[in-house]
Coordinates of C-alpha atoms and ligand atoms in Angstrom, one line a residue:
M1 CA 75.0 -3.3 -26.9
P2 CA 72.6 -5.1 -24.6
D3 CA 72.0 -1.9 -22.7
Q4 CA 71.0 0.0 -25.8
F5 CA 68.3 -2.6 -26.6
E6 CA 67.1 -2.7 -23.0
A7 CA 66.7 1.1 -22.9
L8 CA 64.8 1.0 -26.2
R9 CA 62.6 -1.8 -25.0
Q10 CA 61.6 0.2 -21.9
A11 CA 60.8 3.3 -23.9
I12 CA 58.6 1.3 -26.3
E13 CA 56.6 -0.3 -23.4
A14 CA 56.2 3.0 -21.5
A15 CA 54.9 5.2 -24.4
P16 CA 51.3 6.2 -23.4
L17 CA 49.3 5.5 -26.6
D18 CA 46.1 7.2 -25.5
S19 CA 45.1 9.1 -28.6
E20 CA 45.4 8.6 -32.3
E21 CA 48.0 11.4 -32.5
A22 CA 50.1 9.7 -29.9
V23 CA 49.9 6.4 -31.9
D24 CA 51.0 8.3 -35.0
R25 CA 53.9 9.9 -33.3
F26 CA 55.0 6.6 -31.9
R27 CA 54.9 4.9 -35.3
I28 CA 56.9 7.7 -36.9
A29 CA 59.5 7.7 -34.1
Y30 CA 60.2 4.0 -34.4
L31 CA 59.3 2.9 -37.9
S32 CA 59.4 5.8 -40.3
R33 CA 61.6 5.1 -43.3
K34 CA 63.8 8.1 -42.8
Q35 CA 64.7 8.5 -39.1
G36 CA 62.7 5.8 -37.3
R37 CA 64.8 4.3 -34.5
I38 CA 64.1 0.7 -35.5
T39 CA 64.7 1.5 -39.1
E40 CA 68.1 2.9 -38.2
L41 CA 69.0 -0.3 -36.4
L42 CA 67.8 -2.4 -39.3
K43 CA 70.1 -0.4 -41.6
Q44 CA 73.0 -1.0 -39.3
I45 CA 72.7 -4.8 -39.5
P46 CA 75.0 -5.3 -42.6
S47 CA 77.8 -3.4 -40.8
V48 CA 77.7 -5.4 -37.6
P49 CA 80.6 -7.9 -37.3
P50 CA 79.4 -11.3 -38.7
D51 CA 79.6 -13.2 -35.4
E52 CA 77.3 -10.7 -33.6
R53 CA 75.1 -10.0 -36.6
K54 CA 72.6 -12.8 -36.0
A55 CA 72.0 -11.9 -32.4
F56 CA 71.8 -8.2 -33.2
G57 CA 69.3 -8.8 -36.0
R58 CA 67.1 -11.0 -33.7
Q59 CA 67.0 -8.2 -31.0
V60 CA 66.0 -5.6 -33.5
N61 CA 63.3 -7.7 -35.0
L62 CA 61.8 -8.5 -31.6
L63 CA 61.6 -4.8 -30.8
K64 CA 60.1 -4.1 -34.2
R65 CA 57.4 -6.7 -33.6
R66 CA 56.7 -5.2 -30.2
V67 CA 56.3 -1.7 -31.7
E68 CA 53.8 -3.1 -34.2
E69 CA 51.9 -5.0 -31.5
R70 CA 51.5 -1.9 -29.4
I71 CA 50.3 0.1 -32.4
E72 CA 47.6 -2.6 -33.2
E73 CA 46.5 -2.8 -29.6
A74 CA 46.2 0.9 -29.2
K75 CA 44.2 1.3 -32.4
A76 CA 41.8 -1.4 -31.4
R77 CA 41.3 0.1 -28.0
L78 CA 40.7 3.6 -29.4
R79 CA 38.3 2.2 -32.0
T80 CA 36.1 0.6 -29.3
A81 CA 36.2 3.7 -27.2
R82 CA 34.9 5.7 -30.1
T83 CA 32.0 3.4 -31.0
T84 CA 30.8 2.5 -27.4
P85 CA 28.5 5.2 -26.2
K86 CA 29.7 6.9 -23.0
P87 CA 27.5 6.6 -19.9
E88 CA 26.2 10.1 -20.1
I89 CA 23.1 11.6 -18.5
D90 CA 20.4 11.7 -21.1
L91 CA 18.2 14.6 -20.1
T92 CA 15.6 13.7 -22.7
L93 CA 14.7 10.4 -20.9
P94 CA 11.5 10.4 -18.8
G95 CA 12.2 10.4 -15.1
R96 CA 11.7 7.4 -12.9
R97 CA 8.3 7.6 -11.3
P98 CA 8.5 7.4 -7.5
L99 CA 6.2 4.9 -5.7
T100 CA 3.5 6.9 -4.2
G101 CA 1.1 4.3 -2.8
S102 CA -2.6 5.0 -2.5
I103 CA -5.3 5.3 0.1
H104 CA -6.8 1.9 1.1
P105 CA -10.4 1.6 -0.1
L106 CA -11.6 1.0 3.5
T107 CA -9.9 4.2 4.7
R108 CA -11.3 6.1 1.7
T109 CA -14.8 4.9 2.4
L110 CA -14.4 5.8 6.1
E111 CA -13.2 9.3 5.2
D112 CA -16.3 9.8 3.1
I113 CA -18.6 8.6 5.9
K114 CA -16.8 10.9 8.4
R115 CA -17.2 13.8 6.0
V116 CA -21.0 13.3 5.6
F117 CA -21.7 12.9 9.3
G118 CA -19.1 15.6 10.3
S119 CA -21.0 18.1 8.2
Y120 CA -24.1 17.3 10.4
G121 CA -22.2 17.9 13.6
F122 CA -21.2 14.4 14.5
D123 CA -17.8 14.1 16.4
V124 CA -15.6 11.0 16.1
A125 CA -15.2 8.9 19.2
E126 CA -13.2 5.7 19.6
G127 CA -13.0 2.9 22.1
P128 CA -11.0 -0.2 23.0
E129 CA -11.0 -3.3 20.9
I130 CA -10.8 -5.5 24.0
E131 CA -14.0 -5.0 25.8
D132 CA -15.8 -6.3 28.9
D133 CA -19.1 -7.9 29.2
W134 CA -20.8 -4.8 30.5
H135 CA -20.0 -2.5 27.6
N136 CA -20.3 -5.1 24.8
F137 CA -23.5 -6.8 26.1
T138 CA -25.1 -6.0 29.4
A139 CA -25.4 -2.2 29.3
L140 CA -26.6 -2.7 25.7
N141 CA -29.6 -4.6 27.1
F142 CA -28.4 -8.1 26.3
P143 CA -29.5 -9.8 29.5
P144 CA -27.1 -12.5 30.8
D145 CA -27.9 -15.9 29.1
H146 CA -30.3 -14.2 26.6
P147 CA -30.2 -15.9 23.2
A148 CA -29.5 -12.4 21.6
R149 CA -25.9 -12.9 22.7
D150 CA -25.7 -15.7 20.2
M151 CA -26.4 -13.3 17.3
Q152 CA -22.6 -12.6 17.4
D153 CA -20.3 -15.5 17.9
T154 CA -17.6 -14.1 20.2
F155 CA -13.9 -14.4 20.8
F156 CA -13.6 -14.4 24.6
L157 CA -10.2 -13.8 26.2
E158 CA -11.5 -14.9 29.6
P159 CA -14.5 -17.2 29.6
P160 CA -17.7 -15.6 31.0
D161 CA -17.8 -18.0 34.0
R162 CA -14.5 -16.9 35.4
P163 CA -14.4 -14.3 38.3
H164 CA -13.2 -11.5 35.9
G165 CA -14.7 -13.3 33.0
G166 CA -16.3 -11.9 29.9
I167 CA -13.3 -10.1 28.6
L168 CA -13.6 -10.3 24.8
L169 CA -12.7 -8.9 21.4
R170 CA -15.6 -6.5 20.8
T171 CA -18.2 -7.9 18.5
H172 CA -19.4 -4.5 17.4
T173 CA -18.8 -0.8 17.9
S174 CA -21.9 -0.3 20.0
P175 CA -20.0 -0.6 23.3
V176 CA -18.5 2.8 22.5
Q177 CA -22.1 4.3 22.7
I178 CA -22.0 3.2 26.4
R179 CA -18.5 4.6 27.0
V180 CA -19.4 8.0 25.4
M181 CA -22.6 8.3 27.5
E182 CA -20.8 7.2 30.7
S183 CA -18.1 9.9 30.2
Q184 CA -20.3 13.0 29.8
P185 CA -23.8 14.3 30.1
P186 CA -26.2 14.5 27.1
P187 CA -26.6 15.6 24.3
Y188 CA -24.5 13.2 22.2
R189 CA -23.8 13.2 18.5
V190 CA -21.0 10.9 17.6
I191 CA -19.8 8.4 15.1
V192 CA -17.5 5.6 16.1
P193 CA -15.3 3.9 13.5
G194 CA -13.3 0.8 14.5
R195 CA -12.4 -2.8 14.2
V196 CA -14.7 -5.5 15.4
Y197 CA -14.2 -9.3 15.7
R198 CA -16.5 -12.2 15.2
N199 CA -15.9 -15.9 15.0
E200 CA -17.2 -16.2 11.4
S201 CA -16.3 -18.9 9.1
I202 CA -14.1 -17.2 6.6
S203 CA -15.3 -16.8 3.0
Y204 CA -15.6 -14.2 0.3
K205 CA -18.3 -12.4 2.3
S206 CA -17.2 -12.8 5.9
Y207 CA -14.0 -12.5 7.9
C208 CA -13.0 -12.8 11.5
L209 CA -12.4 -9.1 11.7
F210 CA -14.0 -6.2 10.0
H211 CA -14.7 -2.5 10.5
Q212 CA -17.9 -0.7 11.6
V213 CA -19.0 2.8 12.0
E214 CA -21.5 3.3 14.8
G215 CA -23.7 6.4 15.0
L216 CA -25.3 7.8 18.2
C217 CA -27.5 10.8 18.6
V218 CA -29.3 11.5 21.9
D219 CA -31.0 14.8 22.8
E220 CA -34.4 16.1 23.7
G221 CA -37.0 15.4 21.1
V222 CA -35.0 13.2 18.7
T223 CA -37.4 11.1 16.6
L224 CA -37.4 8.2 14.2
G225 CA -37.9 10.9 11.5
D226 CA -34.5 12.3 12.3
L227 CA -32.9 8.9 12.0
K228 CA -34.5 8.3 8.6
Q229 CA -33.4 11.7 7.4
I230 CA -29.8 11.4 8.4
L231 CA -29.5 7.9 6.9
H232 CA -31.1 9.1 3.7
V233 CA -28.5 11.9 3.5
F234 CA -25.8 9.4 4.1
A235 CA -27.0 7.0 1.4
R236 CA -27.3 9.7 -1.2
A237 CA -23.8 11.0 -0.4
L238 CA -22.3 7.6 -0.9
F239 CA -24.5 6.0 -3.5
G240 CA -25.8 8.9 -5.5
D241 CA -28.9 11.2 -5.3
D242 CA -31.2 8.7 -7.0
V243 CA -30.5 5.9 -4.4
K244 CA -33.6 4.0 -3.3
M245 CA -33.6 3.0 0.4
R246 CA -36.0 1.1 2.6
F247 CA -36.4 0.4 6.3
R248 CA -37.1 -3.2 7.2
P249 CA -38.2 -4.0 10.7
S250 CA -35.6 -6.0 12.7
F251 CA -34.4 -6.6 16.2
F252 CA -31.5 -5.4 18.2
P253 CA -31.5 -5.6 22.1
F254 CA -30.3 -2.0 22.4
T255 CA -32.8 -0.3 20.0
E256 CA -36.5 -0.2 20.0
P257 CA -38.0 -0.1 17.4
S258 CA -35.2 -1.5 15.3
A259 CA -34.7 -1.7 11.6
E260 CA -32.3 -2.8 8.9
V261 CA -31.7 -0.5 6.0
D262 CA -31.5 -1.8 2.5
I263 CA -30.6 0.0 -0.7
W264 CA -31.8 -0.9 -4.1
W265 CA -29.0 -2.2 -6.3
P266 CA -30.0 -2.2 -10.0
D267 CA -28.8 -4.9 -12.2
P268 CA -26.7 -3.3 -14.9
A269 CA -27.6 -6.0 -17.4
D270 CA -31.3 -5.8 -16.9
P271 CA -33.2 -2.4 -16.5
A272 CA -36.1 -4.1 -14.8
G273 CA -33.9 -6.2 -12.5
G274 CA -32.0 -5.5 -9.2
R275 CA -32.1 -6.5 -5.6
W276 CA -32.3 -5.0 -2.1
L277 CA -29.0 -5.1 -0.2
E278 CA -28.7 -4.6 3.5
I279 CA -26.2 -1.8 4.4
L280 CA -26.8 -1.2 8.1
G281 CA -28.8 -1.7 11.3
C282 CA -30.4 1.0 13.3
G283 CA -33.2 2.0 15.7
M284 CA -34.3 4.3 18.5
V285 CA -32.0 3.9 21.6
D286 CA -33.8 1.5 24.0
P287 CA -34.8 3.3 27.3
N288 CA -33.0 0.4 29.2
V289 CA -29.7 1.5 27.6
L290 CA -30.2 5.1 28.6
E291 CA -31.1 4.0 32.2
A292 CA -27.9 1.8 32.3
V293 CA -25.8 5.0 31.8
N294 CA -28.0 7.2 34.0
V295 CA -29.5 9.3 31.2
D296 CA -33.2 10.1 31.9
P297 CA -35.3 8.3 29.2
E298 CA -38.3 10.5 30.1
R299 CA -36.4 13.5 29.0
Y300 CA -34.0 12.2 26.3
T301 CA -34.5 10.1 23.2
G302 CA -32.1 9.1 20.6
Y303 CA -31.2 6.9 17.6
A304 CA -28.3 4.7 16.9
F305 CA -27.0 3.0 13.8
G306 CA -24.2 0.7 12.8
M307 CA -22.8 -0.3 9.5
G308 CA -20.0 -2.4 8.1
I309 CA -17.4 -0.4 6.2
E310 CA -16.4 -3.4 4.2
R311 CA -19.9 -3.9 3.0
I312 CA -20.2 -0.3 1.9
A313 CA -16.8 -0.3 0.2
M314 CA -17.6 -3.6 -1.6
L315 CA -20.7 -2.1 -3.1
R316 CA -19.2 1.1 -4.1
Y317 CA -16.1 -0.3 -5.7
D318 CA -17.6 -3.6 -6.9
I319 CA -15.3 -5.7 -4.8
K320 CA -16.3 -9.4 -4.8
D321 CA -14.2 -10.8 -2.0
I322 CA -13.9 -9.3 1.5
R323 CA -10.5 -11.0 2.1
L324 CA -8.9 -8.7 -0.5
F325 CA -9.1 -5.8 2.0
Y326 CA -6.6 -7.5 4.3
E327 CA -4.1 -9.2 2.0
N328 CA -2.3 -6.0 1.0
D329 CA -1.7 -7.2 -2.4
V330 CA -0.4 -4.2 -4.3
R331 CA -2.2 -5.3 -7.5
F332 CA -5.5 -4.9 -5.7
L333 CA -4.5 -1.7 -3.7
E334 CA -3.1 0.2 -6.6
Q335 CA -6.5 0.2 -8.3
F336 CA -7.8 2.8 -5.9
Ligands
LIG1 N1 -24.3 -3.3 16.6 C1 -25.1 -3.8 15.6 C2 -24.4 -4.9 14.8 O1 -23.2 -5.0 14.9 C3 -25.5 -2.7 14.6 C4 -26.4 -1.7 15.2 C5 -25.8 -0.6 15.8 C6 -27.8 -1.8 15.2 C7 -26.6 0.4 16.3 C8 -28.6 -0.8 15.7 C9 -28.0 0.3 16.3 O2 -25.0 -5.7 14.1

């Protein structure tokens, strides 16, 4: 007898109730009124000898309850499986957009500047960010101890009074004028983009590093008229054909005469209003500079200019704080 119950118990536990049909078949096999196996056993109870009847009846009822439990369990499980959506691929959903990044506004501005001057035959030259006194100052006609050196507060790596002193973070891109002219004979027609460093107090409008583009053109017969023309072309390309531009006399040791160039910035709120904004420095290359690099100033003349890329980008994109360029905050960068 115990064996019979044990075999039945194992069969009940092992039945795989993985579909509604399987559950139905299971219920019929055990509980159906006609030939269900549990039903048969229940029918036998009255004929079991009285001293075994109680134990027999208990066993049968335990098995019956187990069959019912398994059926309830399986039904519940199949019901949730039916109502929970399967993790399928939904081809109608929009795709996930890849992060593409964008071009930094300084790079973009520089690319535009390169394009304008490139179309007028200017090559791109570069030079080191760590310079010596000769290239950053002396060859550019800043005499030693001349107050013009104080126009740019400088980061020295070696103080000027040391034997190999005067090593510094370049304060402008003009030293590359010297390097270009030292490396090959005239004519020259280059622009020089690059980083420069100054000991500025940091604020919305100045930072300890920034970027410049230098321009240099030296050939026979180059005049101030050529300088004005190329700068006008440049200003129109970057700020629009109706840009108003003026030359304001200024001083740089390495150009003579020298000027600063301003453009007129209309006030969007007031048609009569606006102001002049300085965008670059320029002038005719000083004969002393040509002599320093052994170019004959009687035969060759030239012009040079230098502009801050940040200044131009801030005007074009209406950026109010120079520090935004260096923080790499995606919320700023993704606007370009
Ligand atoms: N180097 C100058 C500056 O940094 C700009 C400049 C370049 C002026 C070339 C004249 C000619 O202020």
